[in-house]
XYZ file of C-alpha atoms in Angstrom:
493
model
C 3.100 19.757 -12.195
C 2.750 22.911 -9.965
C 2.575 22.684 -6.237
C -0.829 22.261 -4.718
C -2.222 22.353 -1.184
C -4.531 19.725 0.141
C -7.414 21.567 1.956
C -8.003 18.590 4.361
C -6.299 15.502 5.726
C -9.395 13.801 7.186
C -9.505 11.202 10.006
C -12.758 9.165 9.847
C -14.168 8.115 13.226
C -15.685 4.569 12.676
C -15.911 3.505 16.338
C -16.743 5.223 19.631
C -15.525 5.907 22.246
C -12.069 6.766 20.911
C -9.308 8.780 22.380
C -9.023 11.754 20.062
C -5.456 12.479 21.316
C -4.437 9.643 19.110
C -5.433 11.836 15.951
C -2.114 12.192 14.187
C -0.513 15.539 13.649
C -1.307 16.844 10.191
C -5.044 15.954 10.407
C -7.250 18.976 9.769
C -10.782 17.366 9.720
C -12.604 14.916 11.777
C -15.357 13.005 10.005
C -17.848 11.380 12.214
C -19.557 8.466 10.641
C -22.952 8.884 12.337
C -24.341 5.638 10.693
C -21.619 3.816 12.737
C -21.234 5.756 15.991
C -24.375 7.794 16.452
C -25.173 11.434 16.794
C -22.171 12.795 18.643
C -22.451 16.264 20.289
C -20.016 18.424 18.420
C -19.144 20.618 21.580
C -17.156 18.037 23.448
C -15.327 17.121 20.166
C -14.208 20.570 19.638
C -12.722 20.665 23.014
C -10.584 17.539 22.094
C -9.889 18.363 18.484
C -8.929 21.734 17.110
C -9.806 21.077 13.415
C -13.160 21.160 11.342
C -15.751 18.486 12.021
C -17.903 16.719 9.336
C -21.052 14.758 9.795
C -21.645 11.748 7.499
C -24.897 9.687 7.848
C -23.877 6.887 5.136
C -27.057 5.103 3.990
C -27.132 1.464 3.206
C -27.531 2.499 -0.541
C -24.000 4.213 -0.286
C -22.330 1.354 1.569
C -23.147 2.511 5.133
C -25.535 1.267 7.867
C -28.159 3.988 8.151
C -31.707 2.736 7.300
C -33.650 5.582 8.954
C -37.074 6.590 7.516
C -36.864 9.580 5.286
C -38.306 12.135 7.910
C -35.795 10.697 10.633
C -32.814 11.195 8.305
C -33.785 14.625 7.352
C -34.154 15.594 11.093
C -30.790 14.318 11.737
C -29.061 16.173 8.947
C -30.930 19.385 10.115
C -29.527 18.772 13.571
C -26.047 18.310 12.358
C -26.056 21.505 10.462
C -26.364 23.341 13.615
C -22.977 22.421 15.057
C -20.895 20.624 12.422
C -18.808 22.574 9.863
C -19.676 20.202 6.999
C -22.610 17.802 6.523
C -22.628 15.156 3.879
C -25.615 14.958 1.630
C -26.152 12.103 -0.612
C -26.938 12.973 -4.085
C -29.466 10.198 -4.567
C -31.981 11.283 -1.810
C -30.769 14.198 0.346
C -31.066 17.140 -2.016
C -34.531 17.842 -1.155
C -35.720 21.570 -0.579
C -36.321 20.971 3.239
C -32.791 19.531 3.588
C -31.182 22.264 1.590
C -33.039 24.840 3.607
C -31.682 23.425 6.881
C -27.997 22.889 5.543
C -26.557 26.160 4.130
C -24.537 25.735 0.890
C -21.285 26.355 2.673
C -21.747 23.471 4.888
C -22.622 20.951 2.210
C -20.684 18.256 0.777
C -22.691 16.407 -1.992
C -21.569 12.847 -2.268
C -22.221 9.724 -4.378
C -20.902 6.267 -3.634
C -21.892 3.345 -5.983
C -20.636 0.529 -8.304
C -17.875 0.918 -10.803
C -18.860 3.508 -13.511
C -17.627 4.545 -17.016
C -16.331 8.189 -17.467
C -19.495 9.354 -19.222
C -21.722 8.107 -16.323
C -19.488 9.975 -13.741
C -19.557 13.145 -15.772
C -23.328 13.119 -15.942
C -23.515 12.387 -12.153
C -21.357 15.282 -11.330
C -23.232 17.635 -13.670
C -26.488 16.912 -11.570
C -24.738 17.001 -8.358
C -23.114 20.418 -9.360
C -26.411 21.954 -9.937
C -26.816 22.055 -6.141
C -24.300 24.627 -4.656
C -21.995 23.125 -2.155
C -18.568 23.627 -0.577
C -17.492 20.312 -2.014
C -18.396 17.162 -3.918
C -17.370 13.648 -3.751
C -17.667 10.827 -6.157
C -16.540 7.388 -5.072
C -17.347 4.550 -7.363
C -16.263 1.130 -6.178
C -13.065 -0.221 -7.909
C -13.576 -3.861 -8.969
C -10.250 -3.714 -10.681
C -7.152 -1.374 -10.505
C -8.209 -0.113 -13.906
C -11.532 1.086 -12.633
C -9.763 3.435 -10.248
C -8.540 5.238 -13.343
C -11.882 6.529 -14.152
C -12.477 8.876 -11.350
C -8.899 10.211 -11.875
C -9.729 10.915 -15.504
C -12.797 12.713 -14.297
C -10.667 14.979 -11.995
C -8.205 15.671 -14.791
C -10.996 16.709 -17.144
C -12.882 19.050 -14.660
C -9.907 20.797 -13.380
C -11.743 21.954 -10.231
C -10.629 22.440 -6.793
C -13.805 21.454 -4.924
C -14.263 17.723 -6.251
C -12.780 14.717 -4.794
C -12.996 11.422 -6.707
C -11.324 7.974 -6.294
C -12.014 4.285 -6.537
C -13.065 2.646 -3.255
C -12.112 -0.705 -1.956
C -8.532 -2.109 -1.671
C -8.009 -2.062 -5.456
C -8.648 1.674 -5.409
C -6.449 2.928 -2.507
C -3.787 4.166 -4.844
C -6.196 6.370 -6.591
C -7.388 7.847 -3.258
C -3.684 8.800 -2.665
C -3.027 10.185 -6.010
C -6.345 12.222 -6.465
C -4.907 15.384 -4.613
C -2.321 15.789 -7.327
C -5.372 16.076 -9.800
C -7.135 18.683 -7.816
C -8.986 16.771 -5.174
C -9.113 19.083 -2.065
C -9.052 16.194 0.551
C -7.709 12.829 1.523
C -9.144 10.599 4.206
C -8.521 7.581 5.960
C -9.943 5.703 9.095
C -8.812 6.732 12.472
C -9.254 3.138 13.786
C -6.722 0.765 12.181
C -9.009 -2.160 12.741
C -11.590 -0.554 10.429
C -9.022 0.203 7.666
C -9.812 -2.792 5.510
C -9.769 -1.474 1.936
C -7.908 1.710 2.864
C -4.870 2.879 4.570
C -5.516 4.262 7.999
C -4.956 7.889 8.563
C -1.748 7.513 10.623
C -0.198 5.710 7.756
C -1.431 8.370 5.277
C 0.164 11.046 7.340
C 3.376 9.116 8.003
C 4.045 7.890 4.576
C 2.743 10.545 2.287
C 3.582 14.290 1.843
C 0.312 15.722 2.917
C -0.993 18.347 3.365
C 1.441 20.596 1.245
C 2.027 18.543 -1.925
C 5.353 18.644 -3.635
C 5.626 18.857 -7.311
C 5.033 15.387 -8.917
C 6.827 14.166 -12.181
C 7.076 10.496 -11.900
C 5.142 7.463 -10.213
C 6.493 4.350 -8.734
C 4.801 1.695 -6.699
C 4.398 -1.756 -5.101
C 2.194 -4.276 -6.907
C 0.987 -7.378 -4.967
C -1.218 -8.499 -1.994
C 1.184 -7.076 0.685
C 1.146 -3.528 -0.853
C -1.163 -1.856 1.715
C 0.894 -3.299 4.638
C 4.380 -2.859 3.432
C 6.810 -0.355 4.748
C 8.223 0.084 1.227
C 5.607 3.027 1.117
C 7.099 5.081 3.668
C 10.763 4.065 2.790
C 10.445 5.276 -0.761
C 8.314 8.335 -0.097
C 10.509 9.601 2.697
C 13.620 9.015 0.595
C 12.022 10.990 -2.516
C 11.470 14.027 -0.177
C 14.902 13.832 1.300
C 16.586 13.582 -2.158
C 14.155 16.244 -3.664
C 12.936 13.827 -6.315
C 9.444 14.711 -7.610
C 8.030 11.310 -7.344
C 5.378 9.281 -5.483
C 5.336 5.686 -4.453
C 1.784 3.995 -4.335
C 0.245 0.866 -3.177
C -1.241 -1.180 -5.939
C -3.092 -3.882 -4.193
C -3.442 -6.960 -6.374
C -4.359 -10.378 -4.815
C -3.035 -12.506 -7.721
C -2.107 -13.024 -11.323
C -5.680 -12.415 -12.507
C -5.805 -8.973 -10.844
C -2.463 -8.185 -12.466
C -3.112 -9.248 -15.969
C -6.824 -8.379 -16.387
C -7.228 -5.337 -14.210
C -3.758 -3.661 -13.968
C -1.459 -4.420 -16.846
C -1.124 -2.632 -19.143
C -4.161 -0.432 -18.419
C -2.964 1.379 -15.483
C 0.619 2.146 -16.694
C -0.964 3.463 -20.000
C -3.825 5.417 -18.327
C -1.292 7.031 -15.986
C 0.868 8.094 -18.784
C -2.098 9.593 -20.432
C -2.706 11.677 -17.522
C 0.861 12.944 -17.568
C 2.010 10.935 -14.565
C 4.149 8.196 -15.976
C 4.727 4.986 -13.935
C 8.307 4.515 -14.104
C 8.849 1.477 -11.817
C 7.262 -1.134 -9.893
C 8.265 -3.323 -6.932
C 6.545 -6.644 -7.545
C 5.756 -9.050 -4.735
C 4.708 -12.737 -4.680
C 2.758 -14.224 -6.309
C 3.439 -11.901 -9.167
C 7.160 -12.237 -9.605
C 6.954 -14.945 -12.238
C 4.411 -13.128 -14.248
C 6.679 -9.970 -14.211
C 9.175 -11.733 -16.408
C 6.538 -12.371 -19.080
C 5.212 -8.726 -19.338
C 8.765 -7.343 -19.559
C 10.511 -6.382 -22.702
C 13.985 -7.125 -21.280
C 15.019 -9.472 -18.599
C 18.021 -9.326 -16.501
C 20.221 -12.420 -16.440
C 19.774 -12.858 -12.698
C 16.008 -12.559 -12.796
C 16.083 -14.981 -15.769
C 18.142 -17.596 -13.722
C 15.892 -17.293 -10.828
C 12.792 -17.415 -12.934
C 11.317 -14.474 -11.161
C 11.619 -10.730 -10.972
C 10.607 -8.357 -8.186
C 11.309 -5.025 -9.983
C 9.936 -3.594 -13.275
C 11.428 -0.370 -14.570
C 10.545 1.540 -17.676
C 13.288 3.031 -19.745
C 13.211 4.312 -23.347
C 9.794 3.067 -23.651
C 10.665 -0.534 -22.768
C 9.847 -2.453 -19.482
C 12.740 -4.166 -17.889
C 12.543 -6.851 -15.359
C 15.158 -7.456 -12.536
C 15.437 -9.045 -9.121
C 16.967 -7.297 -6.127
C 16.305 -10.255 -3.940
C 19.800 -11.688 -4.916
C 21.615 -8.456 -4.243
C 19.976 -8.068 -0.845
C 20.763 -11.559 0.156
C 24.257 -11.268 -0.988
C 24.605 -8.005 1.135
C 23.009 -9.894 4.157
C 25.647 -12.611 3.804
C 28.448 -10.095 3.635
C 27.176 -8.771 7.016
C 27.107 -12.101 8.498
C 30.827 -12.358 7.691
C 31.346 -15.972 7.067
C 33.156 -17.432 4.028
C 30.776 -19.043 1.766
C 32.781 -20.723 -0.915
C 32.366 -24.462 -0.513
C 30.208 -24.013 2.626
C 26.844 -25.969 2.832
C 23.867 -23.752 2.539
C 20.182 -24.228 2.257
C 17.323 -21.971 1.076
C 13.967 -22.882 2.800
C 11.188 -21.647 0.359
C 11.068 -22.044 -3.371
C 9.196 -19.005 -4.366
C 10.682 -16.014 -6.247
C 12.708 -14.692 -3.298
C 13.997 -18.142 -2.414
C 15.126 -18.837 -5.802
C 16.996 -15.595 -6.190
C 18.661 -16.236 -2.823
C 19.827 -19.538 -4.189
C 21.204 -17.854 -7.289
C 23.306 -15.437 -4.924
C 24.446 -18.287 -2.903
C 25.509 -20.312 -5.821
C 27.249 -17.370 -7.214
C 29.539 -17.040 -4.273
C 30.314 -20.688 -4.397
C 28.277 -22.168 -1.664
C 26.945 -25.751 -1.814
C 23.228 -25.007 -2.001
C 20.208 -27.282 -1.408
C 16.478 -26.186 -1.959
C 14.102 -26.756 0.735
C 10.372 -26.687 0.512
C 7.112 -27.881 2.129
C 5.244 -28.760 -0.985
C 7.585 -31.271 -2.677
C 6.323 -30.801 -6.272
C 6.797 -27.014 -6.295
C 10.235 -27.505 -4.525
C 11.428 -30.128 -6.997
C 10.383 -27.841 -9.944
C 12.394 -24.806 -8.381
C 15.449 -27.008 -7.771
C 15.299 -28.522 -11.269
C 15.005 -24.883 -12.730
C 18.266 -24.047 -10.967
C 19.960 -27.305 -11.130
C 20.119 -27.805 -7.462
C 19.417 -30.685 -5.142
C 16.178 -30.731 -3.207
C 15.162 -31.829 0.501
C 11.418 -31.830 1.613
C 10.954 -29.503 4.570
C 9.754 -32.280 7.084
C 13.225 -34.013 6.433
C 15.143 -30.902 6.707
C 17.725 -30.882 9.717
C 20.492 -28.496 9.124
C 23.770 -29.243 11.023
C 27.153 -27.985 11.433
C 28.252 -24.448 10.044
C 25.442 -24.488 7.566
C 24.117 -21.138 6.163
C 20.272 -21.026 6.041
C 18.142 -18.575 4.215
C 14.555 -18.557 5.242
C 12.124 -17.423 2.505
C 8.578 -18.240 3.575
C 5.894 -16.397 5.439
C 6.144 -18.285 8.668
C 7.122 -16.166 11.724
C 5.378 -17.073 14.773
C 7.011 -20.482 15.114
C 10.163 -22.198 14.036
C 9.898 -23.208 10.399
C 12.741 -25.789 10.896
C 14.853 -27.159 13.934
C 18.092 -25.255 14.701
C 19.486 -27.310 17.415
C 21.989 -29.030 15.018
C 23.514 -25.826 13.817
C 26.971 -24.955 15.268
C 29.312 -22.103 15.801
C 30.013 -20.528 12.431
C 26.470 -21.204 11.142
C 24.312 -18.309 10.015
C 20.772 -17.603 9.582
C 19.206 -14.990 7.164
C 15.454 -14.493 7.678
C 13.527 -12.655 4.918
C 10.341 -12.384 6.872
C 9.281 -9.162 8.571
C 6.996 -9.730 11.391
C 4.623 -6.830 12.461
C 6.648 -6.217 15.488
C 9.765 -7.536 16.919
C 11.762 -10.451 15.404
C 10.653 -13.805 14.071
C 10.615 -16.851 16.119
C 13.432 -18.244 13.981
C 15.693 -15.144 14.556
C 14.952 -15.078 18.278
C 15.931 -18.866 18.702
C 18.862 -18.610 16.499
C 20.220 -15.583 18.456
C 19.496 -17.346 21.752
C 21.872 -20.005 20.565
C 24.563 -17.711 19.538
C 24.338 -18.091 15.913
C 24.929 -15.157 13.496
C 21.640 -13.824 12.272
C 20.307 -11.188 9.841
C 16.558 -10.249 10.350
C 13.973 -9.509 7.743
C 14.046 -5.767 8.410
C 17.719 -5.662 7.884
C 17.319 -7.191 4.502
C 14.175 -5.248 3.607
C 16.131 -1.871 4.116
C 18.807 -2.821 1.794
C 16.433 -4.239 -0.645
C 14.543 -0.934 -0.653
C 17.870 1.023 -1.124
C 18.667 -1.433 -4.062
C 15.342 -0.792 -5.673
C 15.468 2.818 -5.058
C 18.819 2.982 -7.019
C 17.341 0.865 -9.763
C 14.300 2.932 -10.310
C 15.672 6.505 -9.781
C 19.331 6.094 -10.552
C 20.270 7.734 -7.164
C 21.277 6.504 -3.882
C 18.784 6.130 -1.038
C 19.394 8.237 2.111
C 21.772 6.603 4.571
C 20.618 3.365 6.171
C 20.132 4.760 9.769
C 17.455 7.064 8.381
C 15.703 4.304 6.498
C 15.707 1.942 9.275
C 13.856 4.373 11.450
C 10.998 4.474 8.875
C 10.595 0.669 8.968
C 7.684 0.612 11.517
C 4.886 -0.902 9.523
C 6.540 -4.012 7.918
C 4.311 -6.464 6.228
C 4.614 -10.241 6.550
C 6.320 -10.574 3.191
C 9.168 -8.792 1.481
C 8.748 -7.867 -2.119
């Protein structure tokens, strides 16, 4: 596709007071949610912010908090038109002669927020909205599934206009908000306050992780599917690497809470729909709890993924989806960094999910004497039986001597198991990535002089392995990668 330029990167102010010096570089518009923060005088705002100002008085019918009587609402909109560059007018009830007389066409944005809608309904809604001259239009149906978010993108593709923004709202639709500019949407927006970014990426993440405002050409799509998608630093890692390598691709967050979201709302509707839009999805990182189901939707499964009973990567080649796991190779690389011989050495993997099972496969491959450890005994024994390995319940696990321990659960604020029995020559590999700093396990192990590899180290190499698997090219050098790891989630894919 040809290069496009996004007109606006919008930071939405949802709480007040706020320090406007925190507005990220690259933001060109400030949206004041007056239904949340009141009617802010635009004059002092202009002293603190050099971009354009938008006034939005979201009604309860449109998912906001404004419940003003009609005459009060009309007065507030008319007041806003005196000082703001853009005033949002809701299509359902604001397009009255007295409001249109007070808000010039060049300052209007006509919007509609509502439930998920079919393409024919969105087309009809837009036709009615477009009858009112405005600088821009917004259609934002709620995405009850990932597939629902395809509908507004299909609308954009069919309209071929540069004054219409459309995307699915809610966490399941975030990916469509980010992709919409490549289909002609003139703006992308996110909350300025991270605490209000539920169901959306905050604007700092948008500016840091995505190539706005001047969009590069786009040929292929990749993404992360799972409940950690919106928090993962994989977004920034991959998108920065695409830009540095000159690859016309985009990496998107497909927030899916579980197997139901994946099978009934995402697969295969979203990959098929994106291909129909001329934006084929070429690869997916898959996080827990979707690693097992990834095996079942694939046409081809790698031997390591089959042995682990889980896959964290799906790639499309020659019309076929291939399942693989990079958990094993990432752990193997981490163990090489540790620098201890593994053949015949006692080793334990704490956590029997997809990442833990893949780690066990890697350890067994190099000849370690592996034991599986898990809090829930039934699940742990099933995983151990799948791999043909012994099992120990977590509450009975007391590692001793020069053992190698790989930790693959989400626990990070406390010790998941005691480490005082480990001796010189022992090593701890932690796959968890706390929001900041290191986990309690890594801190304790380092304090005792044990060899450690933290989750960010593992995640950086995992991202590099997935990047090569998906694109066929190496990721930029690791120092560049590690500088980008600033928004790590609590789970590695």
